[in-house]
Amino acid sequence: MATFLYKLGRLAFRQRHFVALIWVALLTLAGVGAASAPAAGNTSFSIPGTEAQRAFDLLEQRFPGANADGATARVVFKAPGGEKMTDAGNEATVRKTVKELSGGSEVAAVTDPYVTRAVSQDGTIAYASVSYEVSGMELEDSSRTALKTAAQHARDAGLTVEIGGDALHTVPQTGAAEVIGIGIAAVVLVITLGSMIAAGLPLLTAIIGVGIGVATITALAKALDLGSTTSILATMIGLAVGIDYALFIVSRYRAELAEGREREEAAGRAVGTAGSAVVFAGLTVVIALVGLSVVNIPMLTKMGIAAAGTVVIAVLIALTMIPALLGYAGRKIKPTGESGLLGRGRDAKKPGRPNMGTRWASFVVRRPLAVLLLGVIGLGAAAIPAASLELGLPDDGSQPTSTTQRRAYDLLSEGFGPGFNGPLMVVVDAKGSDDPKASFTKVTDEIKGLKDIVTVTPPQPNKAGDTAIVTVIPQSKPSSTATEDLVHAIRDAGADIEARTDAKVLVTGSTAVNIDVSQKLNDALLPYLALVVGLAFLLLIVVFRSVLVPLKAALGFLLSVLAALGAVVAVFQWGWLSGLMNVEQTGPVMSMMPIFMVGVVFGLAMDYEVFLVTRMREAYVHGEKPGQAVVTGFRHSARVVTAAAVIMIAVFSGFIGSSESMVKMIGFGLAVAVLFDAFIVRMAIVPAVLALLGHKAWWLPKWLDRALPNVDVEGESLRTEQADPADDRELVRA
């Protein structure tokens, strides 16, 4: 591995024009593809294997043209103070609005609240339901504009009007904080590398890599049914790993220059050593992201694969474009310790004084047990809120109060009760029943006898008369445990009815979908952990040629991810520091958050493990004692790992400003997880454990040692290999 990457680095350095041309061409090709690709249309959300999905599939068969997955909107009207919606003037305004809404080209139907009796008991609030022939993601902007215009006309007439539903779904915005995060990353790079040019290389290559990845996702969005969140998450992860991978190679290049090597040779050795760590670190991230497919939720699978593709691009760019750009930069990239933009390096100022990484590692090696206990207790305390974790999917009730969707949600709760925002759709399949009508009546009567129900509508059969829809309005809000219990109660009653009448009862609707997704994700979490941690464990055994080091890495990851989940619960569920994070509405943590965070954080945690511990192993295999090897690893890597962690935290924190609650929550969770993992687990717990284990840390059974391939991540072959004199004549000196 090291020898191959060494040759690749030297080749890219020599053939820099060709390498740069290839990446520019790929970026141009992806950009042209994105610009010429058709606009992304319908982004389906399916959850195979769940009852809610089976019900949707059945509705498509038995109620053709009903557009069960079409976009919906609820236009909610509230009368001015002292008036009623039944007053003649207000009723005329509403009927005029309904007529205006019916004229849309994509509108399937609009209900009149005075015909459907959609007026609250006190007469102050009414609503009209608008259903569309296409989904919310597929809806034309002109239809959204017409919806907003009709609502504004009613406002102009004196009514309070708000719009709920998925018809107003828009692409989430990440906000200016993302740019601030990149700016912080740039400052950290300048401080770490000592010059604007050296700092610019990781930023440039990361932006090119993300540009290729996101443009490719945009070009394929319609063909592969990719959602808008996919490109945002790919950007988030691609920027973070792209900057970090390039930073490690540039830092190693400067270290090689400081040892007196020629620039081409230094580039080759940097790619051969730090590049090997980049490859395996990238592999762990890819394994974690692609492993999301085991959940069997297509949207989550696509998000993981798209983000994994961006990581692969980041690895390839770091291995090829960075040495090419180093060739262009020439002598403008200074060796470690030489004077630069910020003055002379610390090592040059005080050559006899150990750097901060060395001093910290020496302290940990002297007091390993105390550091270990303090780190574990601290993370354990942070993880305590995770015991109260509640999962759910967001609805309009989780939107900021400044949005019309949230105000419509609140008005409906005020006029019709909190459960009105989460109606349950009960589908009765009586095709196998001898008396379908009797089955419909039986199901309705059974449901009416359950607790926590406000209304049960009469069954609405299809034309064939073998299937009916019964709408159930719960008493509790959609995200409550009482509503979840009601869904399970209806399903249990349906099982008894099927046994007696041969009629199948299926519960669906957005609330039931959320419950099924949460359950599916909960069931998949342990198998996913076993798969991802197991594969990465095997990979790290190959990298470190040790059993205990990968085991320690996995256990440390579990500590950091549990602590990060605790922080997410404290902020987004309990409301701690919610004002600082701009979290207007607390509630259950998004169902996809834990499993997605587990995947991404595991991959990123292994990044720091590989970068930091490979330097320790490199020192150990060259004869240093275990404790001294830990100190040596920190002397060479602590500063760069710290910078890499700060950069990742800055990039992820930038996404906290997103208007999309899922992106905001994931950005916060990943930033906190990197903080815990990099500075507590990798910088404190890892050296403490290695110091306590001593030589046992690097133990590997002889039979396993013989069976494992020698990937040479430490670059041992490069130490014994002499450069070919012919190669030396080809060195490019700037």
XYZ file of C-alpha atoms in Angstrom:
734
model
C 0.000 0.000 0.000
C 2.625 2.542 1.070
C 4.873 1.796 -1.920
C 2.009 2.082 -4.398
C 0.813 5.371 -2.915
C 4.402 6.653 -2.775
C 4.732 6.083 -6.526
C 1.303 7.620 -7.110
C 2.289 10.730 -5.140
C 5.526 11.195 -7.095
C 3.719 10.607 -10.382
C 1.055 13.195 -9.516
C 3.809 15.653 -8.494
C 5.618 15.211 -11.824
C 2.507 15.082 -14.006
C 0.808 17.923 -12.163
C -0.608 19.548 -15.317
C -2.262 16.302 -16.403
C -3.679 15.578 -12.933
C -5.057 19.103 -12.510
C -6.597 18.935 -15.992
C -8.364 15.660 -15.157
C -9.965 17.050 -11.990
C -10.954 20.325 -13.638
C -12.475 18.335 -16.509
C -14.416 16.149 -14.057
C -15.685 19.226 -12.229
C -16.730 20.829 -15.528
C -18.414 17.640 -16.719
C -20.349 17.277 -13.454
C -21.326 20.955 -13.559
C -22.602 20.699 -17.131
C -24.520 17.564 -16.190
C -26.113 19.319 -13.223
C -27.021 22.378 -15.300
C -28.573 20.364 -18.124
C -30.288 17.713 -15.995
C -34.061 17.908 -15.606
C -35.295 19.370 -12.363
C -35.697 16.835 -9.595
C -39.301 15.836 -9.374
C -41.059 13.386 -7.127
C -38.970 12.222 -4.206
C -40.793 9.192 -2.884
C -40.660 8.149 0.716
C -41.291 4.448 1.077
C -40.765 2.174 4.053
C -40.872 -1.394 2.723
C -42.130 -4.059 5.077
C -44.295 -1.782 7.234
C -48.064 -1.824 7.621
C -48.369 1.852 6.702
C -46.617 1.214 3.381
C -48.777 -1.843 2.628
C -51.841 0.316 3.208
C -50.588 2.979 0.779
C -49.891 0.311 -1.837
C -53.387 -1.109 -1.357
C -54.968 2.337 -1.733
C -53.202 2.818 -5.065
C -54.712 -0.458 -6.300
C -58.249 -0.116 -4.916
C -58.722 3.658 -5.189
C -57.156 4.494 -8.590
C -56.814 8.203 -9.173
C -57.190 9.003 -5.483
C -53.582 10.323 -5.354
C -52.903 8.901 -1.920
C -49.341 10.212 -2.116
C -50.302 13.547 -3.662
C -49.493 16.833 -1.968
C -52.038 18.294 0.410
C -52.662 21.701 1.886
C -54.980 22.908 4.614
C -55.996 26.523 4.276
C -57.050 27.536 7.783
C -59.299 30.576 8.298
C -59.923 32.422 11.559
C -62.560 35.090 11.952
C -61.691 38.527 13.364
C -62.367 39.087 17.057
C -66.082 39.009 17.911
C -67.059 37.470 14.561
C -67.883 33.942 13.382
C -66.823 32.080 10.285
C -70.529 31.513 9.636
C -71.177 35.236 9.249
C -72.314 36.058 5.722
C -69.299 38.183 4.808
C -66.737 35.695 6.093
C -68.547 32.784 4.451
C -68.554 34.613 1.132
C -64.804 35.251 1.422
C -64.100 31.578 2.135
C -66.255 30.354 -0.749
C -64.493 32.796 -3.077
C -61.126 31.452 -1.889
C -62.255 27.849 -2.453
C -63.314 28.719 -5.996
C -59.976 30.438 -6.636
C -58.049 27.409 -5.313
C -60.029 25.027 -7.548
C -58.679 26.660 -10.685
C -55.134 25.305 -10.320
C -53.842 23.008 -13.081
C -52.434 20.463 -10.605
C -55.319 20.631 -8.133
C -57.270 17.384 -7.757
C -59.942 18.595 -5.337
C -60.789 21.376 -2.887
C -63.270 20.923 -0.046
C -65.760 23.563 1.022
C -65.704 23.838 4.847
C -69.423 24.675 4.902
C -70.252 21.484 2.999
C -67.875 19.186 4.895
C -68.718 20.841 8.237
C -65.070 21.798 8.777
C -65.966 24.627 11.118
C -65.018 24.565 14.800
C -67.744 24.284 17.437
C -67.284 27.880 18.548
C -67.510 28.978 14.903
C -64.255 30.953 14.887
C -62.049 28.633 12.814
C -62.633 26.750 9.554
C -60.423 25.027 7.023
C -60.463 23.968 3.391
C -58.466 20.937 2.259
C -56.638 21.096 -1.077
C -55.361 17.883 -2.660
C -53.016 17.814 -5.635
C -52.368 15.278 -8.377
C -48.612 15.244 -7.679
C -46.453 15.018 -4.559
C -45.120 17.979 -2.636
C -41.638 17.626 -4.151
C -43.109 17.442 -7.669
C -45.449 20.401 -7.291
C -44.761 23.288 -9.634
C -43.795 26.648 -8.162
C -46.782 28.185 -9.944
C -49.126 25.984 -7.880
C -47.472 27.093 -4.636
C -47.699 30.713 -5.748
C -51.404 30.314 -6.557
C -51.992 28.785 -3.120
C -50.247 31.661 -1.363
C -52.003 34.244 -3.534
C -55.461 32.850 -2.733
C -54.634 32.922 0.978
C -53.433 36.529 0.718
C -56.672 37.586 -0.968
C -58.607 36.172 2.005
C -56.275 38.018 4.386
C -56.931 41.228 2.514
C -60.628 40.646 3.165
C -59.960 40.682 6.929
C -59.526 37.007 7.835
C -56.512 35.397 9.481
C -55.321 32.758 7.007
C -52.504 30.219 7.394
C -51.478 27.240 5.264
C -50.411 23.805 6.514
C -49.526 20.539 4.800
C -46.684 19.432 2.548
C -47.671 21.517 -0.474
C -45.407 24.330 0.693
C -42.388 22.049 1.076
C -39.253 23.876 -0.037
C -35.583 23.020 -0.335
C -34.000 23.616 3.095
C -31.622 26.524 3.536
C -28.412 26.116 5.513
C -27.952 29.775 6.336
C -24.887 32.046 6.510
C -23.459 30.045 9.405
C -22.182 27.482 6.899
C -19.945 30.131 5.331
C -18.783 31.162 8.803
C -17.842 27.530 9.491
C -15.694 27.422 6.364
C -14.132 30.743 7.364
C -13.195 29.320 10.773
C -11.709 26.290 9.011
C -9.587 28.626 6.870
C -8.260 30.464 9.937
C -7.376 27.165 11.647
C -5.564 25.993 8.510
C -3.521 29.202 8.333
C -2.526 28.889 11.997
C -1.667 25.202 11.621
C 0.220 25.351 8.314
C 1.732 28.819 8.701
C 0.931 30.239 5.259
C -2.026 31.269 3.154
C -0.952 29.067 0.249
C -0.526 25.930 2.346
C -3.869 26.630 4.027
C -5.542 27.210 0.688
C -4.695 23.770 -0.708
C -7.013 21.744 1.595
C -9.811 24.277 1.130
C -9.426 24.287 -2.645
C -9.357 20.514 -3.004
C -12.273 20.048 -0.571
C -14.400 22.554 -2.490
C -13.550 20.872 -5.806
C -14.403 17.459 -4.366
C -17.700 18.646 -2.905
C -18.457 20.472 -6.151
C -18.024 17.267 -8.156
C -20.033 15.247 -5.650
C -22.947 17.673 -5.285
C -23.091 18.410 -9.021
C -23.236 14.676 -9.721
C -26.018 14.257 -7.153
C -27.918 17.136 -8.775
C -27.455 15.630 -12.234
C -28.780 12.263 -11.081
C -31.425 13.583 -8.672
C -34.417 12.943 -10.913
C -33.185 9.624 -12.291
C -32.309 8.214 -8.857
C -35.107 9.934 -6.918
C -32.724 11.828 -4.597
C -34.114 14.260 -2.034
C -32.919 17.806 -1.378
C -31.428 16.789 1.970
C -29.071 14.355 0.213
C -26.889 17.076 -1.325
C -26.776 19.038 1.949
C -25.526 16.034 3.923
C -23.048 15.163 1.171
C -21.749 18.745 1.364
C -21.491 18.585 5.150
C -19.510 15.356 5.240
C -17.544 15.974 2.040
C -16.252 19.348 3.237
C -15.244 18.001 6.630
C -13.340 14.924 5.449
C -11.991 16.647 2.333
C -10.302 19.381 4.359
C -9.037 16.929 6.969
C -7.570 14.414 4.522
C -5.752 17.113 2.596
C -4.522 18.681 5.833
C -2.866 15.448 6.952
C -1.025 14.996 3.674
C 0.150 18.636 3.498
C 1.329 18.452 7.124
C 3.273 15.246 6.450
C 4.769 16.837 3.332
C 6.085 19.749 5.402
C 7.508 17.309 7.947
C 9.284 15.394 5.190
C 10.732 18.661 3.853
C 12.001 19.451 7.351
C 13.955 16.198 7.263
C 15.833 17.443 4.207
C 14.095 15.561 1.411
C 13.608 16.911 -2.074
C 10.124 18.149 -2.855
C 9.065 15.321 -5.161
C 10.406 12.738 -2.734
C 8.641 14.514 0.150
C 5.357 14.500 -1.783
C 5.724 10.789 -2.524
C 6.486 9.921 1.094
C 3.650 12.113 2.371
C 1.161 10.274 0.156
C 2.757 6.912 0.983
C 2.443 7.407 4.745
C -0.306 9.918 5.551
C -2.063 8.849 2.341
C -2.250 5.266 3.594
C -3.984 6.505 6.734
C -6.330 8.576 4.544
C -7.296 5.493 2.516
C -8.176 3.403 5.545
C -9.862 6.282 7.349
C -11.943 6.910 4.243
C -12.819 3.217 4.038
C -14.232 3.255 7.562
C -16.403 6.271 6.704
C -17.616 4.599 3.495
C -18.407 1.357 5.342
C -20.411 3.277 7.925
C -22.371 5.251 5.321
C -23.055 2.414 2.895
C -24.015 0.242 5.867
C -27.108 2.436 6.302
C -28.664 0.316 3.556
C -29.310 -2.460 6.121
C -32.141 -0.324 7.535
C -34.025 -0.864 4.242
C -35.411 2.658 4.053
C -34.629 3.741 0.458
C -34.272 7.443 1.313
C -31.725 6.715 4.045
C -29.862 4.282 1.788
C -29.574 6.879 -0.970
C -28.378 9.539 1.472
C -25.686 7.204 2.785
C -24.468 6.083 -0.637
C -24.392 9.659 -1.969
C -22.398 10.867 1.033
C -20.073 7.840 0.718
C -19.448 8.745 -2.925
C -18.410 12.245 -1.870
C -15.988 10.726 0.665
C -14.444 8.518 -2.049
C -13.923 11.610 -4.205
C -12.306 13.386 -1.231
C -9.865 10.487 -0.771
C -8.937 10.366 -4.478
C -8.408 14.124 -4.620
C -6.231 14.064 -1.508
C -4.048 11.314 -3.010
C -3.624 12.893 -6.455
C -4.520 16.558 -6.584
C -2.762 17.547 -3.358
C 0.694 16.333 -4.557
C -0.002 17.992 -7.922
C -0.785 21.315 -6.240
C 2.276 20.914 -4.013
C 4.276 20.749 -7.217
C 2.736 24.015 -8.387
C 3.341 25.689 -5.014
C 7.046 24.800 -4.997
C 9.084 26.610 -2.380
C 6.074 28.617 -1.221
C 5.228 25.652 1.022
C 7.705 25.857 3.918
C 9.091 22.894 5.893
C 7.746 22.437 9.407
C 9.422 24.930 11.746
C 10.519 27.418 9.074
C 9.352 31.016 9.091
C 6.035 31.623 7.459
C 3.093 33.978 7.472
C 2.806 33.868 11.256
C 6.526 34.120 11.976
C 8.998 31.422 12.891
C 7.640 28.072 13.974
C 7.537 27.088 17.585
C 10.159 24.395 17.101
C 12.493 26.904 15.500
C 12.049 29.381 18.339
C 12.717 26.941 21.154
C 14.219 23.749 19.710
C 14.818 22.262 23.158
C 11.250 22.693 24.386
C 8.709 19.936 23.652
C 5.517 20.995 21.946
C 2.120 20.938 23.639
C 1.230 17.513 22.239
C 4.391 16.030 23.707
C 3.784 17.621 27.092
C 0.184 16.431 27.210
C 1.062 12.875 26.160
C 3.841 12.736 28.748
C 1.353 13.792 31.426
C -1.159 11.131 30.346
C 1.510 8.419 30.298
C 2.481 9.370 33.864
C -1.151 9.461 35.117
C -3.040 7.071 32.813
C -5.559 5.723 35.316
C -6.656 9.162 36.546
C -7.056 10.478 32.983
C -8.970 7.363 31.936
C -11.404 7.543 34.849
C -11.967 11.286 34.425
C -12.666 10.890 30.696
C -15.047 7.946 31.118
C -16.948 9.594 34.001
C -17.272 12.860 32.065
C -18.648 11.178 28.949
C -20.891 9.005 31.096
C -22.398 12.088 32.706
C -22.987 13.685 29.293
C -24.702 10.492 28.127
C -27.274 10.464 30.966
C -29.966 12.389 28.996
C -29.791 9.713 26.267
C -31.703 7.417 28.649
C -34.734 9.684 28.083
C -34.445 9.564 24.277
C -37.808 9.768 22.495
C -37.944 9.245 18.754
C -40.345 10.609 16.161
C -40.526 12.341 12.800
C -41.128 16.075 12.464
C -44.479 17.538 11.508
C -45.682 21.100 11.165
C -45.770 21.334 14.961
C -41.962 21.247 15.013
C -41.664 24.172 12.593
C -40.622 27.616 13.852
C -43.518 29.804 14.991
C -42.583 32.279 12.254
C -43.782 29.856 9.535
C -47.316 29.702 8.204
C -47.260 25.897 8.546
C -46.720 26.135 12.295
C -49.382 28.824 12.717
C -51.866 26.705 10.744
C -51.005 23.746 12.980
C -51.686 25.814 16.099
C -54.970 27.165 14.737
C -56.233 23.655 13.939
C -55.249 22.483 17.420
C -57.093 25.446 18.900
C -60.258 24.879 16.897
C -60.464 21.102 16.596
C -58.119 19.648 19.221
C -54.438 18.580 19.138
C -55.160 15.209 17.505
C -56.681 16.843 14.453
C -53.207 17.472 13.010
C -52.451 13.745 12.959
C -55.501 11.877 11.620
C -55.199 8.126 11.249
C -56.300 6.518 8.008
C -57.713 3.020 8.604
C -57.951 0.943 5.417
C -60.354 -2.011 5.568
C -59.660 -4.681 2.940
C -62.831 -6.800 2.807
C -62.167 -8.478 -0.518
C -61.958 -11.864 1.202
C -65.007 -11.245 3.369
C -68.463 -12.684 2.691
C -70.154 -9.440 3.755
C -67.890 -6.397 3.119
C -70.454 -3.840 4.365
C -70.860 -5.679 7.657
C -67.084 -5.804 7.993
C -66.833 -2.041 7.467
C -69.451 -1.441 10.158
C -67.774 -3.869 12.537
C -64.413 -2.130 12.177
C -65.980 1.294 12.756
C -67.807 0.131 15.875
C -64.680 -1.534 17.280
C -62.630 1.619 16.790
C -65.270 3.818 18.421
C -64.916 1.730 21.556
C -61.219 2.518 21.962
C -59.783 5.230 24.203
C -58.231 8.562 23.167
C -60.513 9.075 20.144
C -62.447 12.245 19.268
C -64.069 11.295 15.959
C -64.470 8.251 13.730
C -65.851 9.018 10.271
C -68.257 6.654 8.481
C -66.518 4.188 6.142
C -65.935 5.435 2.590
C -65.950 2.412 0.219
C -64.410 2.273 -3.232
C -66.410 1.671 -6.413
C -65.955 -2.083 -6.177
C -67.242 -2.027 -2.616
C -64.483 -4.305 -1.326
C -62.299 -1.686 0.395
C -63.142 1.264 2.615
C -61.340 4.120 4.352
C -62.178 5.114 7.919
C -60.637 8.332 9.268
C -59.873 8.438 13.000
C -59.123 11.698 14.834
C -57.088 11.029 18.026
C -57.505 13.099 21.147
C -53.738 13.543 21.644
C -51.188 15.291 19.436
C -49.476 13.250 16.688
C -46.108 12.867 18.459
C -47.540 11.738 21.808
C -47.195 8.243 23.255
C -50.990 8.151 23.664
C -51.457 8.419 19.890
C -48.828 5.714 19.349
C -50.709 3.477 21.793
C -53.915 4.154 19.870
C -52.321 3.026 16.597
C -51.225 -0.226 18.209
C -54.691 -0.665 19.764
C -56.409 -0.302 16.375
C -54.005 -2.806 14.851
C -54.615 -5.261 17.675
C -58.379 -4.878 17.225
C -57.904 -5.371 13.485
C -56.189 -8.702 14.069
C -59.224 -9.929 16.028
C -61.621 -8.653 13.358
C -59.669 -10.425 10.624
C -59.917 -13.686 12.528
C -63.726 -13.326 12.683
C -64.598 -11.729 9.332
C -61.580 -12.306 7.026
C -61.358 -8.517 6.572
C -57.870 -7.019 6.895
C -57.409 -3.765 8.801
C -54.391 -1.564 8.016
C -53.531 1.739 9.697
C -51.658 4.399 7.734
C -51.392 8.181 7.429
C -48.492 10.432 8.373
C -48.747 9.659 12.091
C -48.758 5.887 11.519
C -45.877 6.252 9.053
C -43.834 8.100 11.679
C -44.502 5.366 14.226
C -43.549 2.615 11.771
C -40.366 4.393 10.692
C -39.302 4.906 14.304
C -39.894 1.242 15.064
C -38.047 0.118 11.952
C -35.054 2.286 12.805
C -35.024 1.048 16.391
C -35.082 -2.563 15.208
C -32.246 -1.923 12.736
C -29.914 -0.095 15.134
C -28.280 -3.127 16.748
C -27.794 -5.093 13.479
C -26.373 -1.944 11.917
C -23.969 -1.416 14.803
C -22.869 -5.055 14.605
C -22.275 -4.844 10.848
C -20.458 -1.514 10.776
C -18.399 -1.988 13.926
C -17.602 -5.569 12.932
C -16.348 -4.662 9.441
C -14.398 -1.662 10.714
C -12.957 -3.791 13.534
C -11.585 -6.260 10.978
C -10.231 -3.414 8.873
C -8.468 -1.847 11.857
C -6.933 -5.196 12.815
C -5.312 -5.189 9.377
C -4.181 -1.561 9.784
C -2.786 -1.766 13.333
C -1.948 -5.500 13.427
C -3.457 -5.600 16.902
C -6.613 -6.946 18.540
C -6.860 -4.655 21.561
C -6.276 -1.355 19.731
C -9.315 -1.812 17.410
C -11.380 -3.026 20.377
C -10.429 0.074 22.339
C -11.290 2.225 19.313
C -14.781 0.706 19.076
C -15.503 1.086 22.802
C -14.297 4.682 22.735
C -16.651 5.371 19.841
C -19.608 4.022 21.818
C -18.756 6.404 24.661
C -18.567 9.436 22.395
C -21.754 8.642 20.429
C -23.773 8.045 23.612
C -22.514 11.341 25.049
C -23.401 13.112 21.787
C -26.905 11.607 21.835
C -27.231 12.842 25.409
C -26.365 16.365 24.248
C -28.918 16.144 21.418
C -31.635 15.059 23.859
C -30.720 17.857 26.281
C -30.980 20.555 23.589
C -33.686 19.373 21.175
C -35.893 17.369 23.554
C -35.369 19.017 26.942
C -34.739 22.533 25.615
C -31.376 23.247 27.245
C -29.612 26.061 25.357
C -32.436 25.890 22.796
C -32.390 29.670 22.380
C -28.705 29.627 21.514
C -29.305 26.895 18.931
C -32.424 28.624 17.562
C -34.605 25.636 18.488
C -38.074 27.147 18.803
C -39.951 23.900 19.427
C -38.661 21.000 21.498
C -39.974 17.490 21.032
C -38.941 13.964 20.117
C -35.571 13.487 18.456
C -35.851 12.670 14.769
C -36.086 8.926 14.229
C -33.280 8.848 11.695
C -30.920 10.868 13.886
C -29.441 8.106 16.104
C -28.695 5.604 13.368
C -27.396 8.237 10.949
C -25.227 9.813 13.634
C -23.909 6.392 14.659
C -22.825 5.717 11.077
C -21.185 9.061 10.394
C -19.588 9.492 13.822
C -18.128 5.998 13.732
C -16.452 6.717 10.423
C -15.119 10.080 11.579
C -13.986 8.668 14.941
C -11.943 6.052 13.137
C -10.354 8.865 11.094
C -8.716 10.282 14.206
C -7.915 6.815 15.492
C -6.075 5.939 12.279
C -4.256 9.266 11.945
C -3.135 9.371 15.573
C -2.412 5.729 16.342
C -0.602 4.915 13.081
C 2.074 7.415 14.160
C 2.303 5.641 17.513
C 2.581 2.239 15.859
C 5.141 3.622 13.427
C 7.307 4.628 16.396
C 6.660 1.325 18.225
C 7.630 -0.925 15.314
C 10.858 1.039 14.971
C 11.941 0.114 18.468
C 10.472 2.672 20.861
C 8.930 1.563 24.154
C 5.120 1.680 24.338
C 4.957 4.804 26.507
C 7.522 6.627 24.407
C 5.703 5.595 21.220
C 2.550 7.265 22.555
C 4.495 10.473 23.200
C 6.129 10.321 19.762
C 2.752 9.858 18.091
C 1.405 12.928 19.860
C 4.496 14.971 19.057
C 3.962 14.442 15.334
C 0.169 14.228 15.105
C -1.572 15.975 18.026
C -1.382 19.465 16.539
C -2.738 18.345 13.177
C -5.449 16.106 14.674
C -6.534 18.997 16.880
C -6.728 21.302 13.870
C -8.643 18.667 11.907
C -11.151 18.265 14.747
C -11.662 22.019 15.082
C -12.230 22.231 11.332
C -14.816 19.443 11.406
C -16.590 21.036 14.356
C -16.657 24.385 12.534
C -18.011 22.853 9.317
C -20.700 20.811 11.079
C -21.662 23.729 13.325
C -22.319 25.800 10.217
C -25.292 23.569 9.412
C -26.982 24.348 12.740
C -28.334 27.446 10.987
C -30.314 25.301 8.520
C -34.071 25.774 8.208
C -34.452 21.993 7.972
C -34.808 20.499 11.454
C -33.105 17.244 10.428
C -30.050 19.059 9.037
C -29.901 21.341 12.102
C -30.045 18.380 14.482
C -27.487 16.326 12.559
C -25.115 19.301 12.302
C -25.286 19.848 16.066
C -24.999 16.125 16.866
C -21.977 15.615 14.622
C -20.213 18.730 15.923
C -20.674 17.640 19.547
C -19.707 14.050 18.731
C -16.449 15.172 17.089
C -15.741 17.406 20.091
C -16.183 14.498 22.517
C -14.436 11.927 20.364
C -11.419 13.945 19.287
C -10.614 15.761 22.515
C -11.742 13.297 25.182
C -11.642 9.833 23.618
C -8.736 10.086 21.145
C -6.669 12.707 22.983
C -7.154 11.430 26.541
C -8.707 7.968 26.825
C -6.748 6.406 23.944
C -3.234 7.336 25.176
C -4.241 6.430 28.742
C -5.411 2.952 27.674
C -2.313 2.385 25.516
C -0.074 3.442 28.399
C -1.849 1.015 30.744
C -1.693 -1.866 28.263
C 1.972 -1.372 27.343
C 3.300 -4.050 24.973
C -0.023 -5.946 25.197
C -1.696 -3.194 23.183
C 0.153 -4.385 20.079
C -0.386 -8.095 20.666
C -1.576 -10.180 17.740
C -1.776 -14.001 17.618
C 0.951 -15.423 15.405
C -1.479 -17.392 13.263
C -3.503 -14.232 12.635
C -0.345 -12.244 11.919
C 0.572 -14.744 9.195
C -2.952 -14.736 7.758
C -3.381 -10.959 7.543
C -2.103 -9.061 4.500
C 0.694 -6.583 5.162
C -0.730 -3.230 4.069
C 2.284 -1.284 5.426
C 0.365 1.791 6.588
C 3.449 2.980 8.523
C 5.552 3.139 5.346
C 8.195 0.675 6.560
C 9.048 -0.229 2.974
C 9.792 3.424 2.239
C 12.406 3.561 4.996
C 14.433 0.717 3.509
C 13.865 1.627 -0.098
C 16.497 3.883 -1.680
C 15.433 6.350 -4.291
C 16.455 5.484 -7.839
C 19.141 7.912 -9.087
C 17.246 8.156 -12.334
C 14.228 9.350 -10.389
C 16.342 11.985 -8.643
C 17.234 13.502 -11.996
C 13.532 13.925 -12.659
C 12.888 15.906 -9.503
C 11.025 19.114 -10.145
C 12.509 21.995 -8.218
C 10.546 25.195 -8.040
